XYZ file of C-alpha atoms in Angstrom:
592
model
C -0.011 -0.212 0.108
C 1.376 3.422 -1.018
C 1.760 6.191 1.239
C 1.948 9.532 0.790
C 2.943 12.572 2.398
C 0.778 15.695 1.780
C 2.073 18.600 3.347
C -0.577 21.823 3.536
C 1.004 25.108 3.896
C -1.588 28.231 4.741
C -0.531 30.776 1.892
C -3.764 33.257 2.207
C -1.675 36.164 3.586
C 0.795 35.334 1.181
C -1.381 36.176 -1.529
C -3.621 38.677 -0.206
C -0.935 41.720 -1.229
C -1.058 40.762 -4.515
C -4.762 40.842 -4.644
C -4.896 44.067 -2.847
C -1.997 45.548 -5.291
C -4.488 44.366 -8.455
C -7.619 45.802 -6.736
C -5.481 48.973 -6.010
C -4.386 49.078 -9.558
C -7.951 48.404 -11.106
C -9.191 51.180 -9.024
C -6.458 53.608 -9.939
C -7.149 52.507 -13.755
C -10.658 53.485 -13.042
C -10.325 56.354 -11.650
C -7.691 57.464 -14.537
C -9.921 56.537 -17.160
C -13.225 58.101 -15.973
C -11.664 61.222 -14.274
C -13.102 64.642 -15.446
C -9.399 66.117 -15.074
C -7.020 65.078 -17.942
C -4.270 63.328 -16.832
C -1.168 61.494 -18.733
C 1.034 59.041 -17.096
C 5.183 58.947 -18.296
C 7.865 57.075 -17.534
C 10.491 59.821 -18.125
C 9.574 61.723 -21.210
C 8.062 58.493 -22.825
C 4.243 58.501 -22.428
C 2.934 55.016 -21.017
C -0.804 55.771 -20.349
C -3.361 58.854 -21.188
C -7.114 58.783 -20.031
C -9.700 60.093 -22.308
C -9.846 63.581 -21.243
C -6.356 64.213 -22.359
C -7.222 62.741 -25.595
C -9.769 64.947 -25.951
C -7.675 68.124 -24.515
C -4.978 67.381 -27.516
C -7.541 66.528 -30.294
C -6.356 62.486 -30.639
C -9.225 59.958 -31.287
C -6.841 56.676 -29.855
C -4.416 56.260 -27.175
C -2.472 54.218 -29.402
C -1.497 57.696 -31.369
C 0.135 59.509 -28.553
C 1.394 56.241 -25.928
C 4.799 55.203 -26.451
C 5.973 59.619 -27.737
C 7.872 61.758 -26.059
C 5.858 64.226 -23.849
C 7.924 67.192 -24.566
C 6.778 66.578 -28.552
C 3.299 68.196 -27.981
C 5.517 71.080 -25.963
C 6.648 74.327 -27.230
C 10.291 74.770 -28.480
C 10.401 77.473 -25.720
C 9.687 75.491 -22.857
C 11.032 72.075 -23.917
C 14.612 72.155 -21.956
C 12.968 73.968 -18.905
C 10.643 70.572 -19.344
C 13.061 68.214 -19.637
C 15.359 69.360 -16.650
C 11.895 68.899 -14.206
C 11.340 65.293 -15.088
C 15.156 64.618 -15.135
C 14.759 65.723 -11.777
C 11.589 64.220 -10.696
C 12.855 60.868 -12.087
C 15.107 60.888 -9.343
C 13.191 61.584 -6.490
C 11.589 58.317 -3.496
C 9.467 60.958 -2.128
C 5.935 60.567 -3.735
C 4.298 63.689 -2.232
C 6.612 65.544 -4.363
C 4.928 67.719 -7.305
C 5.165 70.817 -9.345
C 3.158 72.927 -11.285
C 3.996 74.374 -14.450
C 2.424 76.608 -16.810
C 2.977 75.734 -20.314
C 2.284 76.167 -24.145
C 0.895 72.981 -25.960
C -0.155 72.182 -29.769
C -2.657 69.655 -30.242
C -3.230 67.219 -33.005
C -4.949 70.161 -35.344
C -1.726 72.267 -34.632
C -3.760 74.330 -32.229
C -1.946 76.175 -29.382
C -3.228 75.537 -25.742
C -2.105 77.264 -22.758
C -2.090 74.365 -19.965
C -1.399 73.927 -16.474
C 0.431 71.170 -15.746
C 0.693 69.393 -12.371
C 2.821 66.362 -11.894
C 3.449 64.167 -9.113
C 6.041 60.858 -8.605
C 4.567 57.846 -8.165
C 5.721 54.411 -7.805
C 4.526 51.118 -9.316
C 6.606 48.066 -8.824
C 8.800 49.724 -7.502
C 9.637 52.144 -10.358
C 9.206 55.946 -10.496
C 6.729 57.517 -12.948
C 5.079 60.700 -13.366
C 1.689 61.418 -13.552
C 0.481 65.143 -14.680
C -2.653 66.499 -14.114
C -3.503 69.445 -16.526
C -6.240 72.174 -16.889
C -6.612 74.172 -20.104
C -6.760 77.751 -19.084
C -6.748 79.337 -22.695
C -9.872 80.618 -22.061
C -8.685 82.252 -18.517
C -5.837 83.514 -20.346
C -7.556 85.553 -23.909
C -10.430 86.545 -21.044
C -7.504 87.997 -18.839
C -5.816 89.201 -22.331
C -9.243 90.953 -23.061
C -9.414 92.239 -20.086
C -5.783 93.915 -19.794
C -6.430 95.412 -23.140
C -9.204 97.028 -22.117
C -7.968 98.547 -19.282
C -5.010 100.068 -21.214
C -7.141 100.915 -24.546
C -9.742 103.475 -25.278
C -13.135 101.574 -25.953
C -13.953 103.506 -28.611
C -11.028 104.432 -30.624
C -8.534 101.319 -29.757
C -6.117 103.544 -29.159
C -3.401 103.339 -25.784
C -5.075 105.078 -23.099
C -3.766 107.180 -20.653
C -1.961 105.199 -18.569
C -0.656 102.729 -21.216
C 0.641 105.973 -23.635
C 2.537 107.509 -19.958
C 4.478 103.800 -20.312
C 5.039 103.420 -23.784
C 6.475 107.268 -23.879
C 8.689 107.421 -21.073
C 10.497 103.603 -22.200
C 11.102 105.459 -25.534
C 12.112 108.544 -23.611
C 14.787 106.803 -21.729
C 16.063 105.405 -25.508
C 15.857 108.816 -26.748
C 18.031 110.541 -23.742
C 20.641 107.464 -24.292
C 21.095 108.322 -28.554
C 20.942 112.312 -27.571
C 17.651 112.424 -30.048
C 14.844 114.918 -30.575
C 11.285 113.865 -29.152
C 8.333 115.939 -29.088
C 4.845 115.870 -27.560
C 1.710 117.297 -29.002
C -1.372 118.010 -27.709
C -4.268 117.906 -30.230
C -8.436 118.880 -29.291
C -11.119 119.073 -31.532
C -12.066 123.077 -32.093
C -15.904 123.204 -31.036
C -16.462 119.816 -30.546
C -19.087 120.050 -27.678
C -21.564 121.508 -30.606
C -21.078 118.179 -32.301
C -23.345 116.303 -28.882
C -25.286 119.672 -28.638
C -26.319 119.342 -32.494
C -26.081 115.606 -33.330
C -26.142 113.760 -30.312
C -22.956 111.731 -28.730
C -23.764 108.898 -31.042
C -23.279 111.151 -33.588
C -19.810 113.099 -31.508
C -18.749 109.586 -31.185
C -18.299 109.088 -35.342
C -16.700 112.375 -35.399
C -13.839 110.799 -32.815
C -13.491 107.584 -34.496
C -13.208 109.259 -38.246
C -10.790 111.814 -36.281
C -8.924 108.810 -35.181
C -8.498 107.951 -38.496
C -7.381 110.749 -39.676
C -4.087 111.522 -37.255
C -3.229 107.684 -37.375
C -2.999 108.589 -41.787
C -0.202 111.170 -40.732
C 2.007 109.252 -38.364
C 4.952 107.879 -39.078
C 6.424 104.231 -37.614
C 7.770 105.505 -34.247
C 5.100 107.711 -33.741
C 2.634 106.652 -30.700
C -0.767 108.399 -30.278
C -3.217 108.087 -27.672
C -6.937 109.532 -26.716
C -6.373 111.412 -23.843
C -10.559 111.767 -22.772
C -13.033 113.531 -24.927
C -11.940 115.259 -27.796
C -8.266 115.744 -26.566
C -6.527 113.188 -28.185
C -2.072 113.428 -27.036
C 0.673 112.571 -30.047
C 4.260 111.515 -29.274
C 6.784 111.718 -31.824
C 10.043 111.112 -31.795
C 11.425 112.951 -34.799
C 13.315 115.983 -35.378
C 11.770 119.342 -34.799
C 10.894 120.107 -39.196
C 9.210 116.740 -39.502
C 7.395 116.892 -36.227
C 6.728 120.497 -38.040
C 5.528 119.233 -41.413
C 3.409 117.070 -39.015
C 1.541 119.764 -37.266
C 1.061 121.092 -40.611
C -0.783 117.395 -42.314
C -2.684 117.625 -39.373
C -4.208 120.512 -39.755
C -4.699 119.672 -43.845
C -6.572 116.470 -43.275
C -9.339 118.050 -41.166
C -9.894 120.538 -43.715
C -12.404 118.003 -45.150
C -15.976 117.878 -43.956
C -17.091 114.940 -41.472
C -20.074 113.109 -43.089
C -22.004 111.679 -40.326
C -26.382 111.193 -40.688
C -25.783 113.231 -43.940
C -24.481 116.094 -41.937
C -21.612 117.661 -43.262
C -19.654 118.895 -39.853
C -16.647 121.125 -40.570
C -14.706 120.755 -37.323
C -10.493 122.250 -37.359
C -7.692 120.721 -34.715
C -5.724 122.799 -32.377
C -1.984 121.550 -31.576
C 0.420 122.544 -28.922
C 3.986 121.189 -29.440
C 6.626 120.828 -26.353
C 9.824 119.330 -26.402
C 11.881 116.778 -25.057
C 14.484 118.028 -22.601
C 14.187 121.877 -24.066
C 9.982 121.623 -22.513
C 10.615 118.954 -19.882
C 12.199 115.551 -19.247
C 9.467 113.972 -18.101
C 5.829 112.309 -19.680
C 3.990 114.474 -17.242
C 5.795 117.469 -18.004
C 5.717 117.237 -21.590
C 1.995 116.919 -21.613
C 1.187 119.402 -19.532
C 3.343 122.234 -21.702
C 2.178 121.117 -24.571
C -1.621 120.885 -23.206
C -0.522 124.859 -22.097
C 0.423 125.383 -26.084
C -2.457 123.847 -27.634
C -4.849 126.219 -25.179
C -3.186 129.156 -26.564
C -3.831 128.468 -29.976
C -7.278 128.148 -28.621
C -7.027 131.945 -27.441
C -5.471 132.634 -30.949
C -8.478 131.523 -32.604
C -8.049 128.026 -32.837
C -6.941 125.793 -36.449
C -3.488 125.987 -35.505
C -0.320 125.057 -34.370
C 1.712 126.658 -31.751
C 5.265 125.900 -29.793
C 5.394 125.889 -25.925
C 6.425 129.212 -24.509
C 7.810 129.267 -20.976
C 5.506 132.407 -20.551
C 2.314 130.198 -20.698
C 3.214 128.110 -17.558
C 3.452 131.757 -15.418
C 0.625 132.355 -16.644
C -0.719 129.235 -15.944
C 0.917 129.121 -12.117
C -0.823 132.672 -11.694
C -4.188 131.457 -12.421
C -3.813 128.838 -10.315
C -2.420 131.208 -7.170
C -5.337 133.597 -8.139
C -7.983 130.687 -8.290
C -6.306 129.568 -4.965
C -6.648 133.258 -3.664
C -10.408 133.058 -4.445
C -11.432 130.239 -2.105
C -9.439 132.227 0.630
C -11.072 135.346 -0.422
C -14.207 135.575 0.824
C -13.009 133.410 4.335
C -10.108 136.237 5.310
C -12.843 139.401 3.767
C -11.007 140.301 1.332
C -13.404 141.463 -1.227
C -14.825 145.142 -1.019
C -17.106 147.354 -3.095
C -16.856 150.179 -4.874
C -19.658 152.336 -6.399
C -19.524 154.272 -9.638
C -22.091 157.018 -10.257
C -24.789 157.199 -12.667
C -26.110 160.537 -13.117
C -29.297 161.974 -15.156
C -28.026 165.257 -16.071
C -31.815 166.504 -16.761
C -32.314 165.378 -13.061
C -29.109 167.143 -12.238
C -27.860 164.571 -9.594
C -26.856 160.444 -9.065
C -29.208 158.125 -9.634
C -27.814 155.273 -8.819
C -24.647 153.781 -9.032
C -23.340 150.613 -10.158
C -21.548 148.096 -7.388
C -18.343 146.835 -8.633
C -16.001 144.256 -6.570
C -11.947 145.328 -6.230
C -9.773 142.586 -4.699
C -6.979 143.776 -2.667
C -4.842 140.062 -2.819
C -2.422 139.727 -0.047
C 0.599 138.482 -2.090
C -0.421 140.099 -5.907
C -1.788 143.215 -4.981
C -4.857 144.641 -6.449
C -6.006 142.669 -9.208
C -8.161 143.995 -12.099
C -12.262 142.313 -11.942
C -10.995 141.829 -15.809
C -8.479 139.106 -14.504
C -9.724 137.431 -11.490
C -13.693 137.703 -12.879
C -13.024 135.080 -15.445
C -11.359 132.745 -13.379
C -14.352 133.154 -10.749
C -16.469 132.214 -13.479
C -14.624 128.951 -15.172
C -13.766 127.701 -11.400
C -17.587 127.918 -10.180
C -16.205 130.691 -7.365
C -18.504 133.551 -8.813
C -21.740 132.125 -7.382
C -20.769 132.229 -3.745
C -18.886 135.962 -4.864
C -22.312 137.237 -6.647
C -23.789 136.352 -3.216
C -21.126 138.638 -1.362
C -21.505 141.385 -3.955
C -25.484 140.965 -3.893
C -25.434 140.992 0.185
C -23.000 143.722 0.803
C -24.767 146.420 -1.634
C -28.293 145.781 -0.892
C -26.436 146.526 3.091
C -25.088 149.539 1.917
C -28.365 150.161 0.589
C -29.952 150.386 3.991
C -26.909 152.325 5.283
C -27.338 154.930 2.147
C -30.754 155.651 2.795
C -30.394 156.150 6.078
C -27.727 159.020 5.101
C -30.264 160.826 3.268
C -29.973 158.863 -0.052
C -33.265 157.202 -0.067
C -33.988 157.408 -3.838
C -30.298 155.796 -5.048
C -31.229 152.938 -7.063
C -28.098 150.276 -6.837
C -27.199 147.977 -10.106
C -25.116 144.977 -9.112
C -23.438 142.607 -12.385
C -25.262 138.784 -12.786
C -23.028 136.693 -14.828
C -24.112 133.710 -16.943
C -22.854 131.098 -14.117
C -24.817 132.723 -11.162
C -28.288 133.402 -13.094
C -28.316 129.834 -14.463
C -28.552 128.373 -10.752
C -31.894 126.851 -10.245
C -32.213 128.669 -6.779
C -31.012 132.403 -8.359
C -34.621 134.201 -7.576
C -34.822 132.452 -4.263
C -31.260 133.576 -3.476
C -32.068 137.532 -4.466
C -35.548 137.477 -2.483
C -33.392 135.636 0.530
C -31.173 138.096 0.382
C -33.149 141.097 -0.041
C -35.558 140.117 2.927
C -32.612 139.452 5.199
C -30.626 142.882 4.448
C -34.517 145.128 4.851
C -33.153 146.782 1.392
C -36.180 147.868 -0.860
C -36.316 145.720 -3.695
C -37.515 148.813 -6.101
C -34.168 150.219 -5.959
C -32.271 146.655 -6.982
C -31.394 146.408 -10.726
C -29.708 143.501 -11.866
C -27.467 144.082 -15.055
C -27.457 141.035 -17.033
C -25.300 140.934 -20.496
C -27.252 139.891 -23.837
C -25.561 136.470 -24.248
C -27.593 135.440 -20.691
C -30.903 136.829 -21.813
C -30.752 135.433 -25.238
C -29.706 131.965 -24.430
C -32.824 129.913 -22.994
C -35.143 132.338 -23.668
C -38.412 130.816 -22.321
C -36.369 130.430 -19.161
C -34.845 133.276 -18.519
C -38.366 135.282 -19.236
C -39.618 132.718 -16.493
C -37.023 134.219 -13.580
C -37.188 137.901 -14.925
C -41.033 137.490 -14.522
C -41.024 136.438 -11.066
C -37.977 139.493 -10.007
C -40.216 141.834 -11.851
C -43.465 141.084 -9.691
C -41.079 141.776 -6.322
C -40.626 145.554 -7.755
C -36.997 144.663 -8.797
C -35.315 146.276 -12.033
C -33.380 144.518 -15.039
C -30.818 146.200 -17.328
C -29.083 144.841 -20.593
C -25.752 145.726 -20.115
C -22.994 146.073 -22.990
C -26.210 146.452 -25.330
C -24.788 146.376 -29.121
C -21.751 144.642 -28.269
C -23.146 140.794 -28.060
C -26.322 139.187 -30.183
C -28.290 142.470 -30.220
C -31.442 140.322 -31.328
C -34.296 143.057 -31.378
C -36.930 140.542 -31.392
C -36.166 139.951 -28.277
C -36.556 142.784 -26.853
C -40.258 143.238 -26.325
C -40.611 139.414 -24.916
C -38.040 140.243 -21.948
C -39.735 142.079 -18.514
C -36.238 144.524 -18.811
C -36.221 148.383 -17.396
C -33.067 149.562 -19.211
C -30.570 149.579 -21.890
C -27.140 150.022 -21.283
C -25.111 151.190 -24.740
C -21.733 149.275 -24.703
C -18.737 151.865 -24.213
C -16.965 150.923 -27.253
C -19.823 152.606 -29.148
C -19.335 155.666 -26.899
C -15.192 155.727 -27.237
C -15.531 157.685 -30.700
C -19.090 159.293 -30.449
C -17.871 162.443 -31.951
C -15.303 161.657 -34.358
C -17.245 158.513 -36.032
C -20.400 159.606 -38.078
C -21.530 156.061 -38.272
C -21.017 155.191 -34.491
C -22.840 157.820 -33.894
C -26.224 157.211 -35.506
C -25.707 153.415 -34.127
C -25.709 155.465 -30.313
C -28.776 157.340 -31.751
C -30.787 154.392 -33.290
C -30.101 152.356 -30.054
C -31.825 155.855 -27.904
C -34.076 155.957 -30.186
C -35.277 151.927 -29.827
C -35.219 152.066 -26.335
C -37.414 155.493 -25.792
C -40.289 153.341 -28.235
C -40.069 150.848 -26.318
C -40.208 152.526 -23.000
C -36.879 151.696 -21.768
C -34.256 153.368 -19.464
C -31.195 153.950 -21.534
C -27.851 154.403 -19.689
C -24.213 155.257 -21.797
C -21.512 153.588 -19.715
C -17.821 154.506 -20.561
C -18.159 158.445 -20.719
C -14.536 159.712 -20.642
C -14.933 162.917 -22.021
C -17.274 166.220 -21.694
C -18.134 166.106 -25.508
C -19.319 162.320 -25.211
C -21.434 164.042 -22.238
C -22.766 166.638 -24.247
C -23.623 164.597 -27.105
C -25.890 162.076 -25.492
C -27.293 165.013 -23.185
C -28.485 166.430 -26.595
C -29.787 162.915 -27.369
C -31.433 162.614 -24.190
C -29.950 159.483 -22.949
C -31.280 159.504 -19.262
C -28.053 158.074 -17.312
C -24.414 158.841 -18.021
C -22.285 156.609 -15.850
C -18.646 157.118 -16.778
C -14.856 158.653 -15.154
C -15.975 161.911 -16.612
C -17.851 162.687 -13.922
C -16.624 159.832 -11.406
C -14.373 156.832 -11.090
C -15.718 153.782 -8.816
C -15.135 154.816 -5.174
C -15.496 153.496 -1.916
C -19.218 153.951 -0.555
C -17.792 156.740 1.852
C -16.982 159.167 -0.654
C -20.435 159.207 -1.925
C -21.475 162.293 -0.421
C -18.518 164.239 -1.478
C -18.613 162.965 -5.082
C -22.230 164.130 -5.221
C -21.255 167.483 -4.078
C -18.102 167.799 -6.560
C -19.779 166.813 -9.853
C -23.029 169.509 -9.285
C -20.502 171.863 -11.459
C -20.333 169.375 -14.806
C -23.866 168.522 -14.302
C -24.933 171.918 -14.478
C -22.462 173.084 -17.517
C -24.144 169.933 -19.372
C -27.311 171.611 -18.761
C -26.316 174.687 -20.205
C -23.906 174.144 -22.810
C -24.745 174.653 -26.521
C -24.075 171.790 -28.076
C -25.493 172.362 -31.954
C -22.048 172.164 -33.248
C -21.671 168.553 -31.801
C -24.920 167.156 -32.819
C -25.897 163.936 -34.155
């Protein structure tokens, strides 16, 4: 009988790691295949396996098309060596927690370029190092970022570099220009009367003009020139050329704007004003060159537009003075630096002063006495004219109350009103509040407005004037004849007085044409039942002719300069002789 020896050994524990490894491998493969992330497994540079998402990203259909190929084959040439170095470094590591992140440019099977963010990690399989790289297509993110950067650095209407990008470009080039000791210029370009376009045909029409203006400017430029839209209708042009070429460029720019702009069947004619500043001569920073080119451009505007001019240091002196005056105006009211002088208005027939015009005076603490002709326009542009006019009204009305107590009960006080103040919605209420506050009689207050104010938005002007007239306040048209002189509106406006502009008075007795104009204005006023005042009367013969033509009131240096309020009584006494002289003088030899 045969005998067998059977040896039995439990190997369950020995087979368990192999089984677990297979299960782990299967689970990894399942996750690898169905992962929503694009994954590639590579040993060194050789691709071992890829999942479906990775194939789709690189636009391949089958895994066999890509497995076995070098992973750097799909990477942009400029980045291949860097990635090779990364892979060599990683293959030497034994730490599975090690990883690196790179952003690479890859080419697809259809030759499209993608921006891909790659996160790689070392994994050990059967004791060997592999690299698992998870990739994410960030191309659209990059495009969105690039688009945002473009929008942040370019003007959305004209696609020109905006102020920030322009400054960066010019700053870099100026350094080069300085190193090579070359010339460079800044040109400030502004479209003349551009606001009229928006007012006439709307902002869409204005945009069409800006787009066409951009095209015309670019047609004049060289390859090294840089143009930017700084905002509104202002462009800034940087040109690293010699002076003669820049001057020729300025001439070409003027020429291309001669042709009309065609917008919605409208023909619009708009010239440009150009200011030029030179690098090193007029400044060494972008900001300085831009500012000085702007100053020169503004000087062209003052001289009539449609031209170009180079920056001169005196322009900066003017601006500095203007800034000093504007800053001083802001402090003047607080520090009580203003004063009112009053210029008498004389009625020769009545033989006395019947009114005064309140005129503001300012003794600047550093500059000294300033002409109203210098600081009033600055006050209007800055909006400071509003509180200034309110101060003048309050001070004039208060002075009128004091004069009444001194016996000048019939004196009428005139105050000039700017277009800025008149346009304020609360203008009428402000006047009435000051009258109530000071206790001044409204029928002794006269407001002087210019023709330009009266003719602008006539219906609104009439509405305000009617309200003032109902309270007894008089309205005078100042500088009549120097503005629109639209006689048709005179019968509609609720006014009381016309003031003949001083330009017609200067040559009254030597120029028959001006004499005829003055005579006509007086006749017109009489026919409309309006009072008439002649201002700027400086000579006796002027006063005599005006008296003969029955001009109601005369104002000017012949009778009195503007005076402080405490001198009115003395001036009234001293001018008595001049008034009597006009009353008795036979002026037939000076007849109009």
